[in-house]
Every structure is written in C-alpha cells, then in structure tokens.
PDB file of C-alpha atoms in Angstrom:
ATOM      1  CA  UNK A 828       0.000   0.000   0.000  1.00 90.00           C
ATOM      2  CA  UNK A 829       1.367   3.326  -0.670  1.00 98.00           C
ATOM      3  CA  UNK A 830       1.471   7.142   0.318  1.00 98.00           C
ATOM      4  CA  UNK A 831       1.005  10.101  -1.640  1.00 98.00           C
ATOM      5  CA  UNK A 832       2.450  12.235   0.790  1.00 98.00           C
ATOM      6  CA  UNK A 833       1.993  15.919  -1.242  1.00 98.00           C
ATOM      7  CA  UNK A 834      -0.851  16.375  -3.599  1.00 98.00           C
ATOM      8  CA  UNK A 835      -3.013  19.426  -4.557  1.00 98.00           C
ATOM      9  CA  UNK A 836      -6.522  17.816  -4.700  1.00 98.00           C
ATOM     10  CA  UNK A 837      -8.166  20.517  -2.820  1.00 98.00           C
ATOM     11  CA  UNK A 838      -7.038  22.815  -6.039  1.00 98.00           C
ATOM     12  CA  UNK A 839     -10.644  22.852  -7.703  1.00 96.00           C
ATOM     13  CA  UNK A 840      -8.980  24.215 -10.877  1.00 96.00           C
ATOM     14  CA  UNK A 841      -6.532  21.589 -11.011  1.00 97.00           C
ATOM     15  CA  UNK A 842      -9.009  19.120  -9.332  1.00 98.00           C
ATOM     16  CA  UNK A 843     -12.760  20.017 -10.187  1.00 97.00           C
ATOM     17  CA  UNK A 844     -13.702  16.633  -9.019  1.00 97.00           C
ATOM     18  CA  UNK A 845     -11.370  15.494  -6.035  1.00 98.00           C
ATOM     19  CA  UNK A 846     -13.714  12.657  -4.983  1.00 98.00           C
ATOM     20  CA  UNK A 847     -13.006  10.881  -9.082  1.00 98.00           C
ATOM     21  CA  UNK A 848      -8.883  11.340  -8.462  1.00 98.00           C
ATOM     22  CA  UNK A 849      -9.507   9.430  -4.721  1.00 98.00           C
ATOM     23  CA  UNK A 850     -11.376   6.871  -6.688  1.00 97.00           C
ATOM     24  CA  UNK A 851      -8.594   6.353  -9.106  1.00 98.00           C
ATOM     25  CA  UNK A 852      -5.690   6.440  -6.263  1.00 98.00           C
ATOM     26  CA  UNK A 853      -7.401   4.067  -4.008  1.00 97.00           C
ATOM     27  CA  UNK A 854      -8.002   1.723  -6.964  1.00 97.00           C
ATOM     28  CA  UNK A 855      -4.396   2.192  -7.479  1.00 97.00           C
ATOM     29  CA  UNK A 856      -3.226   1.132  -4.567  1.00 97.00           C
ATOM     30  CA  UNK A 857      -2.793   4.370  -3.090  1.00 98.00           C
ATOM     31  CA  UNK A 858      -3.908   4.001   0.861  1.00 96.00           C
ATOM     32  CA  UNK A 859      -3.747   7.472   1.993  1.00 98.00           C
ATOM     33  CA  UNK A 860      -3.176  11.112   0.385  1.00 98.00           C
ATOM     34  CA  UNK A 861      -2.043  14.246   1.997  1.00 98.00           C
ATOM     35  CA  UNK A 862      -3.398  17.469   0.299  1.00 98.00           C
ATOM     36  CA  UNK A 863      -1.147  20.425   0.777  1.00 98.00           C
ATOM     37  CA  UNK A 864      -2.401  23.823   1.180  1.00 98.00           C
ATOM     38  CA  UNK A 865      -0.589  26.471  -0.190  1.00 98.00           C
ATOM     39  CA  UNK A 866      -2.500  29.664   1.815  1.00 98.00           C
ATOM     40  CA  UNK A 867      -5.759  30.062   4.222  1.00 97.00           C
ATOM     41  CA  UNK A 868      -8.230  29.435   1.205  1.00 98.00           C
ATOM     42  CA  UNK A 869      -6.164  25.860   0.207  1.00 98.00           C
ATOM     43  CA  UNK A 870      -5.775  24.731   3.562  1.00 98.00           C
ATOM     44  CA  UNK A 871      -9.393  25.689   4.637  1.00 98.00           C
ATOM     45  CA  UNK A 872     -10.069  23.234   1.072  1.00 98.00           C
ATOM     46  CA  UNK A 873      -7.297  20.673   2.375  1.00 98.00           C
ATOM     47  CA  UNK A 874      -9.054  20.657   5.639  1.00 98.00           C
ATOM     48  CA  UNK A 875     -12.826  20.372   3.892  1.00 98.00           C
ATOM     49  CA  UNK A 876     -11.496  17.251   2.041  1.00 98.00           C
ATOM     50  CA  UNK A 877     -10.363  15.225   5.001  1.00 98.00           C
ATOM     51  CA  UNK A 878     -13.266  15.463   6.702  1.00 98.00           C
ATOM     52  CA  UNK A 879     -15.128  14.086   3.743  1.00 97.00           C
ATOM     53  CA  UNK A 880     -12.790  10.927   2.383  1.00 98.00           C
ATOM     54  CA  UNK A 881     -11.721   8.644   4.888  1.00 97.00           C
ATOM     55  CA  UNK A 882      -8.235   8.151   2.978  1.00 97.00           C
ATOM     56  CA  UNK A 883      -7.390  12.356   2.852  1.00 98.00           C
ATOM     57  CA  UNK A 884      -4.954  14.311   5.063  1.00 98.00           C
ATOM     58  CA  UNK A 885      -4.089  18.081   5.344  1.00 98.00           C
ATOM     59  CA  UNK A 886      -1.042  20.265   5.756  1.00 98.00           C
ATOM     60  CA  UNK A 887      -1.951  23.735   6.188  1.00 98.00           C
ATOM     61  CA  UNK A 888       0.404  27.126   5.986  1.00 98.00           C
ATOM     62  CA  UNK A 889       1.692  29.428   3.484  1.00 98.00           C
ATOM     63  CA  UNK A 890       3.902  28.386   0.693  1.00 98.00           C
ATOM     64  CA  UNK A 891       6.823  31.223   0.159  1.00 98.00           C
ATOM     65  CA  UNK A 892       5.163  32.059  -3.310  1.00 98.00           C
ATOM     66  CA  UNK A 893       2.204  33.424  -1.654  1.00 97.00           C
ATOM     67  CA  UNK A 894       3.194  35.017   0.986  1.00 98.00           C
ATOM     68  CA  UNK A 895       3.167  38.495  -0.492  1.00 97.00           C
ATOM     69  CA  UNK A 896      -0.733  38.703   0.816  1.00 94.00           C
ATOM     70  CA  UNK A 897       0.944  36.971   4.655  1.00 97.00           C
ATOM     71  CA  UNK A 898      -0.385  38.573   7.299  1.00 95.00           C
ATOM     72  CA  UNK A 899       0.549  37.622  10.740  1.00 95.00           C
ATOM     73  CA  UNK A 900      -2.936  37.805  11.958  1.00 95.00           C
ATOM     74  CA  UNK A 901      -3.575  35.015   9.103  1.00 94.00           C
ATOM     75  CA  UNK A 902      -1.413  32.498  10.955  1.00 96.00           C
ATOM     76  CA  UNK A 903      -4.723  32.644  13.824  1.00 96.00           C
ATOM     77  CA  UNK A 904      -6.708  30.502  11.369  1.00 97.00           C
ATOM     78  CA  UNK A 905      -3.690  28.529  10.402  1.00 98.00           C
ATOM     79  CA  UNK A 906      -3.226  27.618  14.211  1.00 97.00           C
ATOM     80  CA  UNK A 907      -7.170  26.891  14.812  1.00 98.00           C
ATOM     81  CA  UNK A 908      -6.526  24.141  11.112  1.00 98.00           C
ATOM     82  CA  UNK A 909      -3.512  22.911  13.261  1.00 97.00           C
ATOM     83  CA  UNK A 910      -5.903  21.413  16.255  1.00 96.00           C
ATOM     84  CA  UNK A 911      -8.233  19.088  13.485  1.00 97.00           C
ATOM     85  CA  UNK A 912      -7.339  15.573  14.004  1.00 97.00           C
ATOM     86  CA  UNK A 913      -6.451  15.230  10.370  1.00 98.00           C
ATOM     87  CA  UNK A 914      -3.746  18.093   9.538  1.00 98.00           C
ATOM     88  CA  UNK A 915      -0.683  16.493  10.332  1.00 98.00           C
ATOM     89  CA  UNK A 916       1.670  18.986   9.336  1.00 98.00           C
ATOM     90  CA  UNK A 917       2.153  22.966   8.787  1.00 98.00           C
ATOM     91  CA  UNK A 918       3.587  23.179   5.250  1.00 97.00           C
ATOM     92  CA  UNK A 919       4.127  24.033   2.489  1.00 97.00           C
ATOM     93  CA  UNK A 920       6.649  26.885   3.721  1.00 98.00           C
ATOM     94  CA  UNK A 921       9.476  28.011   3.113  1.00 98.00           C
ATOM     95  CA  UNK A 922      12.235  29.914   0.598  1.00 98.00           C
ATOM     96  CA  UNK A 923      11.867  30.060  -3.255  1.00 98.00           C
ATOM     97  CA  UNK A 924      14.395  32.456  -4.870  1.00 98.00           C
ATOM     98  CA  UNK A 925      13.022  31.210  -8.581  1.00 97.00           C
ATOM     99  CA  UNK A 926       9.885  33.203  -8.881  1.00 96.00           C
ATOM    100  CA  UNK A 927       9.253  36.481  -7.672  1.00 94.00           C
ATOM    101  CA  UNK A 928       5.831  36.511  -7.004  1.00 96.00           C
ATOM    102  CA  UNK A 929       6.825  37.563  -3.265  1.00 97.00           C
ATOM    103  CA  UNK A 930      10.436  39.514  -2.005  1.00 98.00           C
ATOM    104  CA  UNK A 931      12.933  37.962  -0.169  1.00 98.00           C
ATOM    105  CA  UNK A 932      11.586  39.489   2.905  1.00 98.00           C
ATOM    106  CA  UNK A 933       8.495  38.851   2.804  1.00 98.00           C
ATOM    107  CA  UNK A 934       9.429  35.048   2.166  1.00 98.00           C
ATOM    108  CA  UNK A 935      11.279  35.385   5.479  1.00 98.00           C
ATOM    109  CA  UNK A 936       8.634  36.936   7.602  1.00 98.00           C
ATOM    110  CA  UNK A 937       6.146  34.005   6.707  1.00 98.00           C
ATOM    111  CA  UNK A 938       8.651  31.419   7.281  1.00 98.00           C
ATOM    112  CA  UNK A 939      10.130  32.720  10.725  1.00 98.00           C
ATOM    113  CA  UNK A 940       6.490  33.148  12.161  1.00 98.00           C
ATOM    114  CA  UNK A 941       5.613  29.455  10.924  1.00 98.00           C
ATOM    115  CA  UNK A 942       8.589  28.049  12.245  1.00 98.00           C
ATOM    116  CA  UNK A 943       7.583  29.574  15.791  1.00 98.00           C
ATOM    117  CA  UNK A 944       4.415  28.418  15.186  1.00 98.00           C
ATOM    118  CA  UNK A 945       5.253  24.968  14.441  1.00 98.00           C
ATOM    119  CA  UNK A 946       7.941  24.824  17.552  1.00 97.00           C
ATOM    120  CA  UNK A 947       4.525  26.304  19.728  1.00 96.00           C
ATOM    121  CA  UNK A 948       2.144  23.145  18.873  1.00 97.00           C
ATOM    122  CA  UNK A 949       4.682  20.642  18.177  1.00 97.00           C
ATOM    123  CA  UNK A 950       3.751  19.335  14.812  1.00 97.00           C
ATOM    124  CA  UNK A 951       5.912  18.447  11.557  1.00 98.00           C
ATOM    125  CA  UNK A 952       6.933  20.912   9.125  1.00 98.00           C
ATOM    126  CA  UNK A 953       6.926  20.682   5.094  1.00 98.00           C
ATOM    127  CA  UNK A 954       9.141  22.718   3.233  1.00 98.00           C
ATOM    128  CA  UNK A 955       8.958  23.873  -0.101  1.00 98.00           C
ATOM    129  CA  UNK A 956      12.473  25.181  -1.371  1.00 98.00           C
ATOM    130  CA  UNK A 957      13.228  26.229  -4.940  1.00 97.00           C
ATOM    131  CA  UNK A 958      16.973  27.703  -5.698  1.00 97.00           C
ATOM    132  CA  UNK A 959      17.437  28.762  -1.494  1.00 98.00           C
ATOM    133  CA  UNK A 960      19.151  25.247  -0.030  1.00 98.00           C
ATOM    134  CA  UNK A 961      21.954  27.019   1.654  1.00 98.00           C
ATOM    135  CA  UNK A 962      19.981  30.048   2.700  1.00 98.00           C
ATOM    136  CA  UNK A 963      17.097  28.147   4.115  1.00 98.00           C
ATOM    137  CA  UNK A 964      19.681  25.628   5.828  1.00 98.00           C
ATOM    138  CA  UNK A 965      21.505  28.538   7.109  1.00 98.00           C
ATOM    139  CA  UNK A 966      18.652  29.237   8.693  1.00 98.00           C
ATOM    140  CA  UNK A 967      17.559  25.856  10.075  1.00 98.00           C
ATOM    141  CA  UNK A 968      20.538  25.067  11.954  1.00 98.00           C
ATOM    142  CA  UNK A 969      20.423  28.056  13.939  1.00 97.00           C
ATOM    143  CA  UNK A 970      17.253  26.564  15.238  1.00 96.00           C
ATOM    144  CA  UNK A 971      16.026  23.875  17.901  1.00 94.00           C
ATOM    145  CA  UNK A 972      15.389  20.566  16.628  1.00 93.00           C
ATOM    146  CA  UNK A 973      11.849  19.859  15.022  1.00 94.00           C
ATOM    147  CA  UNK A 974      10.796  17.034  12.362  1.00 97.00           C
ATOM    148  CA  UNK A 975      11.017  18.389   9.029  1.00 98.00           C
ATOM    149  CA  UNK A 976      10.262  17.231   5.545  1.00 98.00           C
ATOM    150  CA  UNK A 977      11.897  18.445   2.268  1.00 98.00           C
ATOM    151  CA  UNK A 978       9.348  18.108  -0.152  1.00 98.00           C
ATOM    152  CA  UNK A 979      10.508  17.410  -3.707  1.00 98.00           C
ATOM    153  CA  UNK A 980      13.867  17.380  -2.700  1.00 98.00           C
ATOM    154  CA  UNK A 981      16.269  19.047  -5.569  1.00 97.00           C
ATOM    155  CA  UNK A 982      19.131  19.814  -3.847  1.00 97.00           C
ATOM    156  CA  UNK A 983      22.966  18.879  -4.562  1.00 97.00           C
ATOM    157  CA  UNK A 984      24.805  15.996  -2.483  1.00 97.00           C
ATOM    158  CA  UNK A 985      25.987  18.744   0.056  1.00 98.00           C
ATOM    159  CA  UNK A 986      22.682  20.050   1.007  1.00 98.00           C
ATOM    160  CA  UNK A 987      21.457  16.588   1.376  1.00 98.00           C
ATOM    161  CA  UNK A 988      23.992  15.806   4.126  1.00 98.00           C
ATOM    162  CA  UNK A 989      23.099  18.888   5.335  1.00 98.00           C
ATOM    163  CA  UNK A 990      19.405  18.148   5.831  1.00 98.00           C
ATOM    164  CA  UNK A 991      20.027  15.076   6.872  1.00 98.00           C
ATOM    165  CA  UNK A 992      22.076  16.181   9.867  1.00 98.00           C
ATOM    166  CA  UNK A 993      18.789  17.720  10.787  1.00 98.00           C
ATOM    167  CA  UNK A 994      17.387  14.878  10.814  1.00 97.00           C
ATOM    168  CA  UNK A 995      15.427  15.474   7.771  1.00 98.00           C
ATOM    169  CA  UNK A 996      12.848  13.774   5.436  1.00 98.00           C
ATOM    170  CA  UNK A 997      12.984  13.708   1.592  1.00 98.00           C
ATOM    171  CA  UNK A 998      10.044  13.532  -0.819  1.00 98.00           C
ATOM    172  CA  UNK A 999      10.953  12.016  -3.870  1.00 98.00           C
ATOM    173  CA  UNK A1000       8.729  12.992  -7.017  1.00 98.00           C
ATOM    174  CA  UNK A1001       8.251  12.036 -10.921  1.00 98.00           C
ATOM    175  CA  UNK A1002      11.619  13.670 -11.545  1.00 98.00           C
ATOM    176  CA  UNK A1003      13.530  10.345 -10.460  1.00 98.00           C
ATOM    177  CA  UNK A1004      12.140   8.622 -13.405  1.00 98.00           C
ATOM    178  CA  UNK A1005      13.491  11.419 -16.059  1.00 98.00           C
ATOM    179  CA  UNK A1006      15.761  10.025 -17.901  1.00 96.00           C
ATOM    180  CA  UNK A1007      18.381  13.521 -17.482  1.00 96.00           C
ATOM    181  CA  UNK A1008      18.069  13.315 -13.367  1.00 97.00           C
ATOM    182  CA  UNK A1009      21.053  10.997 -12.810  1.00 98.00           C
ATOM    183  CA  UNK A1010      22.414  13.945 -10.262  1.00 97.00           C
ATOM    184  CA  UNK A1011      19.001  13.670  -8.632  1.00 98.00           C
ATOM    185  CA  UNK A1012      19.055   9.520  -8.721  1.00 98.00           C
ATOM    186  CA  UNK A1013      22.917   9.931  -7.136  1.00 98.00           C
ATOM    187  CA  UNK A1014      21.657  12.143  -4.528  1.00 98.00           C
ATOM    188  CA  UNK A1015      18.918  10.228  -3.504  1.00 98.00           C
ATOM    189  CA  UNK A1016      20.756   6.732  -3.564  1.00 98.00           C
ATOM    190  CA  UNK A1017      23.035   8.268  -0.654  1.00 97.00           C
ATOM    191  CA  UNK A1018      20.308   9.495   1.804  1.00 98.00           C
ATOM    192  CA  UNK A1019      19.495   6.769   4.823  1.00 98.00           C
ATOM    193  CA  UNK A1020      16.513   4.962   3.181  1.00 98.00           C
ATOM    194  CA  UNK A1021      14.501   5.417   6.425  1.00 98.00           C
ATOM    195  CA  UNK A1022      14.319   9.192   5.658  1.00 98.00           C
ATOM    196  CA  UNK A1023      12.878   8.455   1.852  1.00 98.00           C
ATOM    197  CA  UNK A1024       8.824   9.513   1.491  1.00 98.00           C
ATOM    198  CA  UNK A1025       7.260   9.369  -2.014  1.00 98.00           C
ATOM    199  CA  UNK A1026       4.895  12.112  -3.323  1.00 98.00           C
ATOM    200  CA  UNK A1027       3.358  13.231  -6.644  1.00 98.00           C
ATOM    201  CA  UNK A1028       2.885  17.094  -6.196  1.00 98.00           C
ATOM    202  CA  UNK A1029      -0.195  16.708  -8.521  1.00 98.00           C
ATOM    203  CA  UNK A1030      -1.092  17.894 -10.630  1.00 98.00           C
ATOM    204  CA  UNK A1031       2.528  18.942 -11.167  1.00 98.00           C
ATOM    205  CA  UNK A1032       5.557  17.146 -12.236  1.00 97.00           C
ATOM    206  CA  UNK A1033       3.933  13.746 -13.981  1.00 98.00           C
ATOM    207  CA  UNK A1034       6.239  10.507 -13.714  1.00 98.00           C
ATOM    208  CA  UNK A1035       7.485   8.752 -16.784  1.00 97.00           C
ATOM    209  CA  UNK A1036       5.400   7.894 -18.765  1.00 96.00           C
ATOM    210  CA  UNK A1037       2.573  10.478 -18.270  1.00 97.00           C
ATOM    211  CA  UNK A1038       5.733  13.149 -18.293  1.00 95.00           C
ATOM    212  CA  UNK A1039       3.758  16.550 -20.241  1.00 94.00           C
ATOM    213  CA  UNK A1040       0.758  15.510 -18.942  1.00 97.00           C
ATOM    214  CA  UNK A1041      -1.251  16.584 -15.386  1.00 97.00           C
ATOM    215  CA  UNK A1042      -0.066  14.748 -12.870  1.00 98.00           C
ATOM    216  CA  UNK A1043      -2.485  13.445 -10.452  1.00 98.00           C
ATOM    217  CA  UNK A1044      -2.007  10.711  -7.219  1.00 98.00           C
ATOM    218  CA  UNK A1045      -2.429   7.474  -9.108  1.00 98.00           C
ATOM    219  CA  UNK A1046       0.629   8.091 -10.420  1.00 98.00           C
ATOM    220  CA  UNK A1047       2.839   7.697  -7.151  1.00 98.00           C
ATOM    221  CA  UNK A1048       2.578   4.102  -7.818  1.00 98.00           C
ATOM    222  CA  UNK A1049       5.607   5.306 -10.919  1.00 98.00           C
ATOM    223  CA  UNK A1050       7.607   7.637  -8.522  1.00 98.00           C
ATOM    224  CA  UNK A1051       7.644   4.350  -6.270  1.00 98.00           C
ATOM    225  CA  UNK A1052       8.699   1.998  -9.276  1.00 98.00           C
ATOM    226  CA  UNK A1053      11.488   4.706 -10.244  1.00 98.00           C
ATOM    227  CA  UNK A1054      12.760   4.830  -6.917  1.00 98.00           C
ATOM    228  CA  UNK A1055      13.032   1.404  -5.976  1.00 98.00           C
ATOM    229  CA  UNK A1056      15.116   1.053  -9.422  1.00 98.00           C
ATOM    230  CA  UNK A1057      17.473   3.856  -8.156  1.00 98.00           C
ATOM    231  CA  UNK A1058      17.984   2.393  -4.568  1.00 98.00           C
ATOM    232  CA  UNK A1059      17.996  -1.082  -5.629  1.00 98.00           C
ATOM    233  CA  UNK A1060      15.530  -2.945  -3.922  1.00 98.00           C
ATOM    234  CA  UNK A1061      11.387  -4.267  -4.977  1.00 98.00           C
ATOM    235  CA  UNK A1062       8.790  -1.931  -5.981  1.00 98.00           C
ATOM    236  CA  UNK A1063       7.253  -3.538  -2.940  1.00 98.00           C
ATOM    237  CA  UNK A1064       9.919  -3.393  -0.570  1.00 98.00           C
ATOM    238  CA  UNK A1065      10.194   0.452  -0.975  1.00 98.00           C
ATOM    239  CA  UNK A1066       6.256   0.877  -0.940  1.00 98.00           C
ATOM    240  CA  UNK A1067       6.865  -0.778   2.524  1.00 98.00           C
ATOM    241  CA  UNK A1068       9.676   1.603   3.475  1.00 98.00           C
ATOM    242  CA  UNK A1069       8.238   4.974   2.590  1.00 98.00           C
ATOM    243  CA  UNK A1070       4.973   4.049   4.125  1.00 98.00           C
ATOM    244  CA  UNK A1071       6.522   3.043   7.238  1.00 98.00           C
ATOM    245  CA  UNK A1072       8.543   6.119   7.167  1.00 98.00           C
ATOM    246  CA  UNK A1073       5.466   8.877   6.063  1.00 98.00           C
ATOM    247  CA  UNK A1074       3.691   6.891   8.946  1.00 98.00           C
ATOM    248  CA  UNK A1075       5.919   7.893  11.518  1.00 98.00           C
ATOM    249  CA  UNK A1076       6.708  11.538  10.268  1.00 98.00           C
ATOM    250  CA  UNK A1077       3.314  12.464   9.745  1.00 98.00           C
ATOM    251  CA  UNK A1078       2.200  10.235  13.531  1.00 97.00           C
ATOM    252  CA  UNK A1079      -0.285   8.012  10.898  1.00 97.00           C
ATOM    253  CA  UNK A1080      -1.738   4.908  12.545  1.00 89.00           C
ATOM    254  CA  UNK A1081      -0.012   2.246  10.333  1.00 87.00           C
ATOM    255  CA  UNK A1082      -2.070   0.581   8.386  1.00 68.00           C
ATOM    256  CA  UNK A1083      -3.345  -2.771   8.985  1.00 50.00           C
ATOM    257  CA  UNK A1084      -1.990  -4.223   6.341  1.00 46.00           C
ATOM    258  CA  UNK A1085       1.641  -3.036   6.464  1.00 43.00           C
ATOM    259  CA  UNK A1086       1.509  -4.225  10.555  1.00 38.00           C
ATOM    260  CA  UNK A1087       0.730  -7.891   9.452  1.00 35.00           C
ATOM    261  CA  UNK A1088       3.791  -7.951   7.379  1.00 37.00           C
TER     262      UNK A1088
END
C-alpha cells in the first residue's frame, strides 16, 4: 500500500472533481493522500477534504510564493486548522528564490512566524524550497530541533547531508524517473533509506510515462517503481519503506496491512 504524501486535490482548478482522483488512487493502490495547502483558502479546502474521504490528510500554511498577501494575523486561522485531528503537518513553507511573485523578505517573515508556530504546537513541518538550499539551511541550523520534511527534494549531495544532519525527510517525485536526473538519482541513492517519502505534487511534475501531462495521485505508484530502481531494492519493498517512514513523520496509525507484514 502506498502514500502520496503531497498532492493538490483541494485545487478545484486543477481538481474540479477530487472525490473521481480518490477513486482512481485508491483503486491504485494508493492508501492514503495528503493534500497540501498552499494559503488560508487551500488549507481551509485541504481541511474540507479530510473530513469528507476517509483516505485524505491536510497540511496547512503558506507556501513562500504566496506570501506576499501573509499577514501575521492570518497564521490565527492557520493555528485553529492545526488542532483538526487530520492536519498532520504545517507546510508548504518556506524559501523560493526562482519566482518572484513575493520579495525575499516577505518570504522570510512568513517562514520565521511558521517556524515559531510549528515549535509552539509541536507538529511536523513541510518545506517547499526552490533555488534557497543554503539560505534556508543557514537558517535551520540556527534553530532547535523539530521534524522536518523536504518536499521534492532538488538539492545537490551537500545540502542533502546537510538536511540530513537535521534529521530530515525527503520527498521524492516524478523527476527520479526522467531520464536527465542521474544527479538527482545519485543524490537520492546516498540518503538513509529510512528518511525516503514518495509524493506526486499533482497535478505537477507527472512521472514517466505520463511526463507533459497533469499529474495526479495514481501516479505515485511510478515515482515508487522509479525509486526502488534507483535504490535497488522491490517496488514492494520500498512501498513498505516509505509508508513506514510517512507513517511515523506524519504520527499516521499504520495501516493494517503493512503491521501484518
């Protein structure tokens, strides 16, 4: 059974009919899915969607792209989310010095106050981090210990040992089945594989061989296939790694049918 751990189903222009991509993950063999708010209005839809399929999660906060409407008065609804019995994480935040759609320092604001936030109530963090691995390293090292995640990890072989000195988790997405990513498959063979996760980012970032196409959860079942290749074990051995491993970072009752194994 396996883990989408980062999808954008509560996107209703990406996913006009959530409830149909469930259907098709589930049939799949995709057990749970974790939908991954970006701001208040996709984390209030995150939210909306685990309370109405059984096999949906939330993360709620504000991804660094957005955060040129933050407020920190907005973090009071993100901290209210926090308490449902279904978010398991604040995320996606972050640094992402690609796009401009928000400065530097308002990036930084966002991030500091969710940070705080997170260290306050004691739940994971998901980072989204596009062209700022040093800078947002930098920053977590200065920093008390909490569990984070590195969603759709890109980073070289020395920010990889960085983050995993912090004890880190790494999403791994389509990317590791492009045929150009060997520095990505490198990267991602020398990581502990108890720190590996497997995600889509749907509807972003399609797998081989739906690669040009919209991405949606079904698909992890690929990311899954192209990562056992790279680390050299079963497609079923690593479905059985990174769900024990997104079962502990996100606190997920295991399943029953992982425990029996």
């Amino acid at each position: 059974m396996l883990i989408d751990t980062h999808c954008h189903i509560n996107f209703p222009d990406k996913f006009p009919d959530p409830a149909l991509a469930i259907r098709e993950a589930v049939a799949a063999g995709v057990e749970r899915l974790i939908a991954v708010g970006c701001d208040p209005i996709t984390s209030r839809s995150a939210v909306e969607l685990a309370d109405r399929f059984e096999a949906v999660y939330a993360v709620v906060g504000w991804h660094p792209t957005y955060t040129k409407d933050y407020t920190p008065e907005s973090l009071v609804e993100i901290e209210k989310m926090l308490c449902h019995p279904k978010v398991v994480a604040i995320g996606e935040i972050g640094l992402d010095f690609y796009w401009d759609y928000a400065t530097v320092e308002e990036q930084m604001r966002a991030l500091y106050d969710q940070l705080d936030l997170a260290a306050r109530t004691e739940i994971p963090i998901v980072f989204h981090c596009r062209e700022a691995y040093p800078q947002l390293l930098d920053i977590l090292e200065d920093r008390p210990f909490q569990p984070y995640l590195f969603h759709c990890f890109a980073g070289d072989q020395h920010d990889s040992e960085r983050a995993v000195a912090l004890g880190g988790m790494f999403g791994v997405d389509g990317p590791i089945s492009y045929k150009n990513a060997n520095a990505l498959r490198e990267v991602i063979r020398s990581i502990p594989l108890d720190r590996l996760v497997i995600e889509t980012d749907s509807p972003y970032m399609p797998p081989e061989p739906y690669r040009g196409k919209p991405n949606k959860p079904a698909y992890v079942k690929f990311v899954n296939e192209a990562l056992a290749t790279t680390i050299g074990v079963s497609a079923e051995e690593c479905a059985r790694i990174t769900t024990a491993n997104a079962e502990r970072f996100f606190r997920l009752t295991p399943s029953i049918l992982q425990s029996a194994r």
